[in-house]
Amino acid sequence: MYKHFIPGLFFCFLLIIWELLVKLFRIEAWLLPPPSAILFSFWESGSLLWLHTDRTLIETVAGLGAGAVSGFILAVAMDFSPFFKKLLYPFLLLTQTVPFITLAPLLVIWFGFGITAKIILIAVVCFFPVALNMKEGLESTDKNLQKLVRSLGGDSRKIFSLVKLPSSLPYFFSGLRIAAAYAVLSAVISEWIGSDRGLGILLIRSSKSFQTDRVFAVIIFIAFITLSLVRSIDLLGKKIIPWHYKYYKDGVKI
Amino acid sequence: MTSPVLEVKSVNKTYEITENKRLKVLDDVSLELKLNEIVAVVGPSACGKSTLLDCISGLSVVDQGQILLHKNPLNGRTGKVSYMMQDDVMLPWKNLKENIMLPYEVNGSTIPPEKTDFLIKLFGLRKFMGFYPGEVSGGTKQRASLLRAYVSGHEVLLLDEPFGKLDAITRHGILHWFLTIWQKKKLSVLLVTHDIDEALYLSDRIYVMSASPGKIISEIKVPFKRPRTDDYIATPQYSGLKLRLLNLIAG
Ligand SMILES: Nc1ncnc2c1ncn2[C@@H]1O[C@H](COP(=O)(O)OP(=O)(O)O)[C@@H](O)[C@H]1O
Ligand SMILES: [Mg+2]
C-alpha cells in the first residue's frame, strides 16, 4: 500500500501544478486543457467512450487470440520438425524487422474498412512475439528434465507434454504480454486508416474537431485498456504457472 | 554361478564437444552385474561414471560395444532399467508427490496408493508431498528421487551418488531400507559413489575407474559377510581394502 502512496501523491501534485499553470498562463483549452476539463470530459463523453470501446476490444481480443494461437502452433511445429524449423526460422527472424503496422493500408485494399482487415493486422503483429518467445522457451528446456522423462521410457510426445510445454509457458506468457500491448496499438492505428467505430476513430474525430480534452480522455482510456489487458495476462499466467512465481520469488531463483 | 543380469561389453564413448574437439570418456569399459548383487563403481570425478550409467539406461548411445540385459542387446532403448540420475532432477512444475509418481504418469498406469504411502512415510517425505522441488532442501529432493527410481519398478537399479546429500540419521535409515528392499525384491544394483566407506558397506564387488578417459582398472571383491554390523570396520582387512582403493583412485 505504502509503495503506491508516495508516487500517487507525487502524481496528484503534478496534476495540480498542471492545472495551476494552465490557469495562470491562460492557455487555451484546445491547446492544452487542464486536468479538471479532461476529468469532466470523461463524465461528459462516458457513453461515447463505451460505445467505441466494444469494437476496439473485439478487434484486439480476436486479433491477439488468433495471433497467439497461430504463433504457438508454429513454434510447436518447428520443435517437432527440424526440417520445418530450418525452412521457416530464417523468415521468422527476417520478418521481425518488418513494421507490420505498415500493412494496414494494404489490408484495407484487400478486405475493406470492416473489422476483418483489423483483426488480420493485429493477428499478424501479435504472431511474431508469441512465436519467437515460444520457440525460445521450447529450445531452452532443461536437458536433464528431458532425460528424466526419456529414462522412464517416455517418447517425444510425453517429453513435450510433461516437460517442454510447461517449461516454455513462462516464455509464452511473456510473448503474449508484449503482443497484448502491440494489439491495442495496432487496433487504434488501423482504425485511423478508416473505420465507422472504435477508439481510434474517436481519437481522430476529437482531434479534428479540436476537442483536445476528449483527445486526452481517449488516450488515457486506451492506456487503461492496454494496462488492464496486460494485467489480466499476468494474472492468468500466475494462475496457470504458479511454480514459476514460486520458484522465482522476488525475481530470485530459490 | 548365476548368469549376469546386466553386461557391459567393451563400451567406448566419445563426446563431440565442437566440430574438432572430441572428448573420449569411456575407454573399453566392461562390467557385469549378477542377480541380486550390489556392485559399486568408484573413480575420480569426471572419469565417466555418470556417462556409463547414461549409456546403460539408453539415454546415451555408445560408439562401440554392447549393453546386454538378460543377454538381449538394449540398443539405446530406455525405460528398461530404473535409473536415479546424479542431480536429483525434479520437474519444477510438479509437487514432490507428482514427481515421485512420474514413472506411473509416463507409462500411463494407475498408482497403488497403499504401497507408496508407506514408503513416503518411511522416507520422511510425508510433510513435503505438496511442496514444489524449488521449495525443499537438496537432501529431500535426493530422497524423493531415490524413491522415484524405486517406484519405476525394474529389477535393475542404477544409482548415481544416491546418498551424498543426506544427513547422518536419515542416511542410516535409508541405507537400512535400501538393503532390506534390495534383498526382498531381489534387485540388482549398480551404484556409483565417491564414498569408499559407502561402497564397502553396501556392495559385493567394486569396480575402480581411472581418470579420463574412464577405464576399469580394478575389480575388487568385498569379503565382509552380511548383515554388516559396525565391527567389520574395525578389522585390519577393512583398512587394508580402503587404503588399496584410495591408492587406486588417486592413480
Ligand atoms: N553431454 C555431454 N557432452 C559433452 N561432454 C560431456 C557430456 N556429459 C559429460 N561430459 C563430460 O564427460 C566427462 C565425464 O563426465 P561424467 O560422466 O559426468 O563424469 P563423472 O560422473 O565420473 O563425474 C566430463 O569431462 C564431462 O564434462
Ligand atoms: Mg557423475
XYZ file of C-alpha atoms and ligand atoms in Angstrom:
533
model
C 0.000 0.000 0.000
C 2.701 2.434 1.126
C 4.662 1.573 -2.000
C 1.977 3.214 -4.149
C 1.157 6.025 -1.766
C 4.177 8.272 -2.322
C 4.202 8.054 -6.152
C 0.419 8.586 -6.079
C 0.841 11.711 -4.043
C 3.538 12.928 -6.401
C 1.230 12.316 -9.367
C -1.556 14.398 -7.761
C 0.999 17.105 -7.129
C 1.937 17.155 -10.835
C -1.744 17.370 -11.810
C -2.231 20.364 -9.527
C 0.815 22.105 -10.999
C -0.544 21.413 -14.485
C -3.960 22.831 -13.528
C -2.406 25.932 -11.990
C -0.029 26.610 -14.889
C -2.853 26.334 -17.431
C -4.951 28.752 -15.397
C -2.046 31.098 -14.670
C -0.879 31.456 -18.259
C -4.444 31.326 -19.643
C -3.577 28.555 -22.067
C -6.429 27.889 -24.474
C -8.312 24.649 -23.803
C -7.903 23.363 -27.373
C -4.138 23.653 -26.974
C -3.790 22.164 -23.518
C -6.858 21.517 -21.390
C -6.465 21.450 -17.590
C -6.834 18.090 -15.826
C -10.215 19.163 -14.492
C -11.517 19.583 -18.046
C -10.216 16.160 -19.006
C -11.942 14.668 -15.996
C -15.152 16.430 -16.948
C -14.785 15.126 -20.486
C -14.722 11.563 -19.119
C -18.067 12.201 -17.488
C -19.467 14.054 -20.481
C -18.342 11.564 -23.149
C -18.560 8.478 -20.987
C -21.256 6.769 -23.025
C -19.488 7.711 -26.252
C -16.274 6.143 -24.970
C -18.021 2.881 -24.127
C -19.774 2.868 -27.480
C -16.427 2.899 -29.269
C -14.635 0.647 -26.818
C -16.501 -2.545 -27.648
C -15.353 -2.501 -31.275
C -11.720 -1.867 -30.366
C -11.852 -4.543 -27.682
C -13.353 -7.129 -30.019
C -10.676 -6.423 -32.637
C -7.932 -6.543 -30.039
C -9.004 -9.758 -28.358
C -9.841 -11.572 -31.606
C -6.588 -10.491 -33.265
C -4.487 -11.252 -30.202
C -6.142 -14.646 -29.837
C -5.658 -15.579 -33.479
C -2.048 -14.353 -33.486
C -1.187 -16.098 -30.225
C -2.728 -19.412 -31.258
C -1.006 -19.456 -34.649
C 2.308 -18.325 -33.122
C 2.063 -21.113 -30.571
C 1.235 -23.698 -33.230
C 4.123 -22.638 -35.459
C 6.606 -22.787 -32.578
C 5.416 -26.272 -31.617
C 5.528 -27.449 -35.225
C 9.102 -26.169 -35.550
C 10.002 -28.013 -32.369
C 8.651 -31.317 -33.647
C 10.130 -30.976 -37.124
C 13.749 -29.849 -37.513
C 13.148 -29.563 -41.254
C 10.261 -27.189 -40.676
C 12.441 -25.138 -38.345
C 15.292 -24.929 -40.855
C 12.831 -23.868 -43.507
C 10.929 -21.207 -41.594
C 13.176 -19.811 -38.886
C 15.226 -17.535 -41.212
C 11.973 -15.959 -42.401
C 10.794 -15.560 -38.846
C 13.996 -13.721 -37.944
C 13.888 -11.594 -41.076
C 10.256 -10.594 -40.661
C 10.989 -9.495 -37.116
C 12.404 -6.269 -38.536
C 9.346 -5.572 -40.710
C 7.000 -2.956 -39.171
C 3.806 -4.851 -39.855
C 1.650 -1.917 -38.937
C 2.504 -0.528 -42.381
C 0.467 -3.361 -43.874
C -2.702 -1.627 -42.703
C -3.406 0.291 -45.958
C -2.767 -2.871 -47.960
C -5.193 -4.870 -45.858
C -7.788 -2.161 -46.368
C -7.435 -2.624 -50.129
C -7.913 -6.379 -49.745
C -10.512 -6.582 -47.016
C -12.141 -3.143 -46.917
C -12.794 -0.947 -43.919
C -14.566 -3.637 -41.937
C -13.413 -5.497 -38.867
C -11.711 -8.322 -40.845
C -8.782 -6.226 -42.022
C -8.149 -5.044 -38.463
C -8.243 -8.479 -36.927
C -5.859 -9.809 -39.568
C -3.423 -6.963 -38.982
C -3.478 -7.419 -35.222
C -3.069 -11.180 -35.605
C -0.014 -10.689 -37.841
C 1.519 -8.205 -35.410
C 0.866 -10.467 -32.399
C 2.017 -13.636 -34.135
C 5.739 -12.860 -34.040
C 6.438 -12.113 -30.385
C 4.449 -15.192 -29.379
C 6.063 -17.494 -31.962
C 9.597 -16.298 -31.203
C 9.223 -16.431 -27.431
C 7.570 -19.835 -27.510
C 10.296 -21.165 -29.777
C 12.959 -19.862 -27.424
C 11.123 -21.414 -24.476
C 10.920 -24.803 -26.147
C 14.601 -24.680 -27.042
C 15.780 -23.650 -23.606
C 14.053 -26.568 -21.898
C 16.380 -28.170 -19.346
C 18.075 -31.190 -20.951
C 18.136 -33.039 -17.647
C 14.351 -32.865 -17.338
C 14.014 -34.302 -20.830
C 16.493 -37.028 -19.914
C 14.423 -37.858 -16.861
C 11.211 -38.485 -18.780
C 13.101 -40.349 -21.503
C 14.809 -42.564 -18.929
C 11.366 -43.601 -17.699
C 10.505 -44.742 -21.208
C 8.690 -41.588 -22.362
C 8.512 -40.816 -26.107
C 8.802 -37.383 -27.702
C 5.107 -36.671 -27.131
C 5.434 -37.401 -23.430
C 8.547 -35.247 -23.290
C 6.574 -32.467 -24.903
C 3.549 -32.626 -22.654
C 5.385 -33.294 -19.392
C 8.493 -31.169 -19.886
C 8.708 -28.865 -22.871
C 5.222 -27.401 -22.715
C 5.188 -26.465 -19.008
C 8.785 -25.318 -19.216
C 8.068 -22.919 -22.073
C 4.813 -21.496 -20.669
C 6.569 -18.584 -18.918
C 8.130 -17.679 -22.277
C 4.757 -17.959 -23.963
C 3.246 -15.584 -21.450
C 5.991 -13.019 -21.787
C 5.442 -13.140 -25.548
C 1.714 -12.763 -25.037
C 2.298 -9.790 -22.777
C 4.295 -7.953 -25.450
C 1.716 -8.965 -28.057
C -1.141 -7.540 -25.954
C 0.420 -4.084 -25.910
C 1.021 -4.295 -29.672
C -2.553 -5.460 -30.198
C -4.221 -2.374 -28.712
C -1.795 -0.123 -30.561
C -2.473 -1.863 -33.877
C -6.232 -1.715 -33.328
C -6.103 2.043 -32.778
C -3.813 2.722 -35.710
C -5.762 0.520 -38.105
C -8.918 2.384 -37.110
C -7.214 5.641 -38.076
C -6.947 4.346 -41.634
C -10.687 4.087 -41.699
C -13.487 2.753 -39.583
C -17.007 3.593 -38.564
C -16.412 2.819 -34.942
C -13.626 2.304 -32.426
C -11.451 4.307 -30.065
C -9.007 5.070 -32.865
C -11.627 6.788 -34.961
C -12.998 8.600 -31.907
C -9.490 9.875 -31.248
C -9.106 11.173 -34.803
C -12.547 12.779 -34.798
C -11.944 14.502 -31.465
C -8.592 15.743 -32.712
C -10.037 17.071 -35.982
C -12.719 18.983 -34.100
C -10.152 20.351 -31.629
C -11.867 18.693 -28.659
C -8.489 18.329 -27.017
C -9.937 17.407 -23.621
C -11.615 14.428 -25.246
C -8.407 13.508 -27.067
C -6.752 13.295 -23.667
C -9.643 11.281 -22.285
C -9.439 8.757 -25.140
C -5.655 8.447 -24.815
C -5.959 7.795 -21.100
C -8.706 5.284 -21.741
C -6.604 3.437 -24.337
C -3.714 3.319 -21.890
C -6.102 1.971 -19.275
C -7.333 -0.775 -21.627
C -3.768 -1.789 -22.520
C -2.813 -1.899 -18.861
C -5.874 -3.979 -17.944
C -5.165 -6.414 -20.752
C -1.530 -6.854 -19.716
C -2.589 -7.225 -16.081
C -5.137 -9.905 -16.975
C -2.477 -11.808 -18.885
C -0.138 -11.601 -15.897
C -2.870 -12.865 -13.576
C -3.728 -15.689 -15.951
C -0.033 -16.581 -16.123
C 0.217 -16.627 -12.346
C -2.752 -18.952 -12.182
C -1.537 -21.336 -14.854
C 2.159 -21.377 -13.925
C 2.317 -20.919 -10.148
C 5.625 -22.790 -9.853
C 7.336 -20.111 -11.908
C 6.317 -17.425 -9.483
C 7.184 -19.589 -6.501
C 10.465 -20.754 -7.912
C 11.445 -17.218 -8.712
C 10.331 -15.492 -5.564
C 11.033 -11.766 -5.841
C 12.868 -12.412 -9.075
C 15.491 -14.535 -7.355
C 15.844 -18.225 -8.063
C 15.283 -20.000 -4.765
C 27.326 -69.412 -10.804
C 24.339 -67.266 -11.789
C 24.366 -65.663 -15.204
C 24.652 -61.876 -15.271
C 21.510 -59.763 -15.430
C 23.374 -56.884 -16.987
C 26.516 -56.942 -19.081
C 28.523 -54.022 -20.362
C 30.860 -55.233 -23.085
C 33.816 -53.162 -24.319
C 31.903 -49.914 -24.378
C 33.540 -46.825 -25.871
C 32.017 -43.388 -25.734
C 33.349 -40.102 -27.110
C 31.588 -36.749 -26.760
C 31.733 -34.348 -29.632
C 32.286 -31.021 -27.849
C 32.748 -28.949 -31.006
C 33.484 -29.976 -34.570
C 37.184 -30.528 -33.981
C 37.192 -31.035 -30.231
C 36.364 -34.517 -29.014
C 36.496 -35.976 -25.538
C 36.947 -39.674 -25.019
C 35.041 -40.550 -21.846
C 34.700 -44.328 -21.772
C 37.562 -46.486 -22.981
C 36.757 -50.159 -23.450
C 34.638 -50.452 -20.325
C 33.338 -53.900 -19.452
C 31.495 -54.972 -16.348
C 28.723 -57.254 -15.258
C 26.004 -57.324 -12.665
C 24.560 -60.574 -11.404
C 21.107 -61.195 -10.000
C 20.618 -59.654 -6.557
C 24.089 -58.199 -6.483
C 25.121 -54.736 -5.397
C 28.076 -53.564 -7.428
C 29.764 -50.241 -6.804
C 31.637 -48.144 -9.340
C 34.152 -45.722 -7.827
C 36.535 -43.330 -9.516
C 37.769 -39.753 -9.577
C 35.280 -37.098 -10.600
C 34.702 -36.578 -14.330
C 36.065 -40.048 -15.134
C 32.832 -41.006 -16.862
C 30.748 -42.719 -14.171
C 27.552 -40.841 -14.972
C 28.178 -41.310 -18.681
C 28.424 -45.050 -18.078
C 25.023 -45.084 -16.365
C 23.562 -42.890 -19.131
C 24.722 -45.468 -21.669
C 23.267 -48.376 -19.732
C 19.936 -46.621 -19.280
C 19.782 -45.976 -23.015
C 19.924 -42.184 -22.692
C 23.311 -42.098 -24.387
C 24.198 -44.145 -27.421
C 27.508 -45.985 -27.210
C 30.043 -45.622 -30.016
C 31.282 -49.180 -29.732
C 30.490 -52.186 -27.630
C 27.269 -53.616 -26.301
C 24.965 -53.447 -23.352
C 23.025 -56.625 -22.670
C 20.057 -57.063 -20.360
C 19.434 -60.782 -19.812
C 21.562 -61.409 -22.898
C 19.404 -59.085 -25.036
C 21.092 -56.045 -26.522
C 19.438 -52.833 -25.318
C 20.485 -50.770 -28.357
C 19.735 -47.457 -26.707
C 16.229 -48.363 -25.562
C 15.126 -46.510 -22.467
C 12.664 -47.486 -19.775
C 14.116 -50.959 -19.223
C 16.023 -50.231 -16.023
C 15.365 -47.952 -13.056
C 17.744 -45.007 -13.066
C 18.357 -42.390 -10.411
C 20.326 -39.606 -12.086
C 23.027 -37.678 -10.301
C 21.476 -34.243 -9.929
C 18.148 -35.203 -8.298
C 16.289 -34.000 -11.352
C 12.737 -32.911 -10.500
C 10.095 -31.284 -12.665
C 9.743 -27.806 -11.098
C 6.018 -27.601 -12.009
C 5.063 -30.765 -10.191
C 4.975 -31.181 -6.456
C 7.048 -33.852 -4.759
C 4.254 -36.409 -4.797
C 3.660 -35.952 -8.523
C 7.397 -36.123 -9.129
C 7.683 -39.389 -7.245
C 4.722 -40.813 -9.177
C 6.172 -39.697 -12.514
C 7.013 -43.260 -13.665
C 3.304 -44.098 -13.470
C 2.329 -40.948 -15.322
C 4.843 -41.547 -18.111
C 3.674 -45.107 -18.590
C 0.023 -44.259 -18.212
C -0.589 -46.758 -15.414
C -2.508 -46.295 -12.175
C -0.880 -45.764 -8.832
C -1.195 -48.267 -5.998
C -1.665 -45.804 -3.119
C -1.175 -48.010 -0.036
C 2.251 -49.141 -1.165
C 3.614 -45.686 -1.893
C 2.032 -44.076 1.185
C 4.039 -46.389 3.362
C 7.260 -45.576 1.521
C 6.624 -41.844 1.619
C 6.327 -42.029 5.379
C 9.407 -44.197 5.704
C 11.408 -41.741 3.624
C 10.320 -38.870 5.858
C 8.695 -37.193 2.890
C 5.092 -37.037 4.033
C 5.022 -33.387 5.028
C 6.712 -32.313 1.782
C 4.338 -34.059 -0.616
C 2.565 -30.841 -1.620
C 5.770 -28.813 -1.939
C 7.388 -27.862 -5.203
C 11.014 -29.010 -5.688
C 12.160 -25.381 -5.560
C 10.874 -25.194 -2.007
C 12.649 -28.137 -0.392
C 16.254 -28.949 0.508
C 18.724 -30.920 -1.585
C 18.525 -33.878 0.788
C 14.744 -34.017 0.490
C 14.959 -33.971 -3.292
C 17.552 -36.731 -3.181
C 15.268 -38.976 -1.141
C 12.362 -38.244 -3.463
C 14.424 -39.068 -6.495
C 15.638 -42.342 -4.943
C 12.043 -43.228 -4.182
C 11.013 -42.396 -7.736
C 13.709 -44.662 -9.141
C 12.479 -47.487 -6.904
C 8.843 -46.813 -7.834
C 9.659 -47.198 -11.532
C 9.926 -50.845 -10.646
C 12.589 -52.560 -12.761
C 14.813 -55.289 -11.340
C 17.986 -53.468 -12.354
C 18.549 -50.266 -10.415
C 21.177 -47.723 -11.449
C 22.057 -45.242 -8.718
C 24.301 -42.238 -9.297
C 25.644 -40.927 -5.981
C 22.302 -41.539 -4.303
C 23.090 -40.824 -0.647
C 25.533 -37.917 -0.819
C 23.272 -35.131 0.364
C 21.634 -36.916 3.294
C 22.349 -36.119 6.918
C 23.751 -38.944 9.042
C 20.479 -40.030 10.673
C 18.330 -40.008 7.541
C 21.106 -41.736 5.684
C 21.272 -44.527 8.235
C 17.528 -45.112 7.947
C 17.556 -45.026 4.172
C 20.543 -47.354 3.830
C 18.753 -49.807 6.105
C 15.585 -49.597 3.971
C 17.656 -49.923 0.830
C 19.344 -53.132 1.976
C 16.008 -54.575 3.080
C 14.170 -53.993 -0.208
C 17.238 -54.999 -2.152
C 17.014 -58.439 -0.554
C 13.252 -58.680 -0.533
C 12.751 -57.635 -4.163
C 15.891 -59.358 -5.430
C 17.101 -56.134 -7.010
C 20.369 -55.941 -8.928
C 22.005 -52.646 -8.182
C 24.779 -50.728 -9.921
C 25.850 -47.966 -7.569
C 28.102 -45.053 -8.487
C 29.664 -43.387 -5.491
C 32.722 -41.422 -4.471
C 32.367 -42.565 -0.874
C 34.625 -45.579 -0.296
C 33.100 -46.430 3.092
C 29.681 -46.490 1.478
C 30.932 -48.757 -1.311
C 32.499 -51.120 1.231
C 29.361 -51.147 3.375
C 26.874 -51.787 0.571
C 28.482 -53.684 -2.253
C 29.501 -57.213 -3.145
C 32.057 -56.063 -5.655
C 33.698 -52.773 -6.523
C 34.911 -51.618 -9.931
C 37.521 -48.885 -9.869
C 37.679 -46.495 -12.789
C 40.696 -44.447 -13.840
C 40.670 -40.751 -14.608
C 39.683 -39.602 -18.069
C 39.246 -41.485 -20.294
C 37.435 -43.811 -17.922
C 38.773 -47.342 -17.889
C 38.105 -50.147 -15.429
C 41.462 -50.569 -13.713
C 40.481 -52.954 -10.963
C 37.713 -55.210 -9.709
C 37.624 -55.905 -6.005
C 35.516 -58.437 -4.168
C 34.204 -57.199 -0.845
C 34.688 -60.061 1.608
C 32.527 -58.942 4.553
C 29.541 -61.056 5.497
C 26.050 -59.555 5.568
C 24.443 -58.134 7.562
C 27.427 -55.864 8.038
C 27.327 -54.543 11.544
C 29.812 -51.995 12.762
C 32.543 -54.429 13.854
C 33.737 -55.172 10.284
C 35.035 -51.624 10.082
C 37.466 -52.323 12.920
C 39.177 -55.191 11.099
C 42.635 -54.755 9.543
C 41.180 -56.282 6.384
C 38.850 -53.272 6.120
C 41.561 -50.666 6.484
C 43.747 -52.593 4.050
C 40.992 -52.612 1.421
C 40.214 -48.981 1.987
C 43.827 -47.966 1.555
C 44.116 -50.013 -1.603
C 41.014 -48.372 -3.062
C 42.228 -44.899 -2.151
C 45.551 -45.544 -3.864
C 43.852 -46.910 -6.959
C 41.577 -43.895 -7.264
C 44.417 -41.438 -6.689
C 46.169 -43.182 -9.623
N 26.580 -34.447 -22.750
C 27.909 -34.200 -22.663
N 28.547 -33.561 -23.658
C 29.852 -33.328 -23.601
N 30.660 -33.689 -22.577
C 30.079 -34.322 -21.537
C 28.681 -34.616 -21.509
N 28.392 -35.247 -20.358
C 29.553 -35.339 -19.691
N 30.588 -34.789 -20.378
C 31.986 -34.757 -19.984
O 32.417 -36.075 -19.850
C 33.273 -36.232 -18.735
C 32.720 -37.304 -17.819
O 31.530 -36.823 -17.217
P 30.701 -37.703 -16.188
O 30.315 -38.956 -16.854
O 29.611 -36.843 -15.697
O 31.759 -37.987 -15.038
P 31.558 -38.442 -13.518
O 30.132 -38.821 -13.343
O 32.501 -39.575 -13.339
O 31.938 -37.291 -12.663
C 33.381 -34.873 -18.086
O 34.565 -34.262 -18.504
C 32.190 -34.137 -18.619
O 32.460 -32.750 -18.713
Mg 28.768 -38.080 -12.128
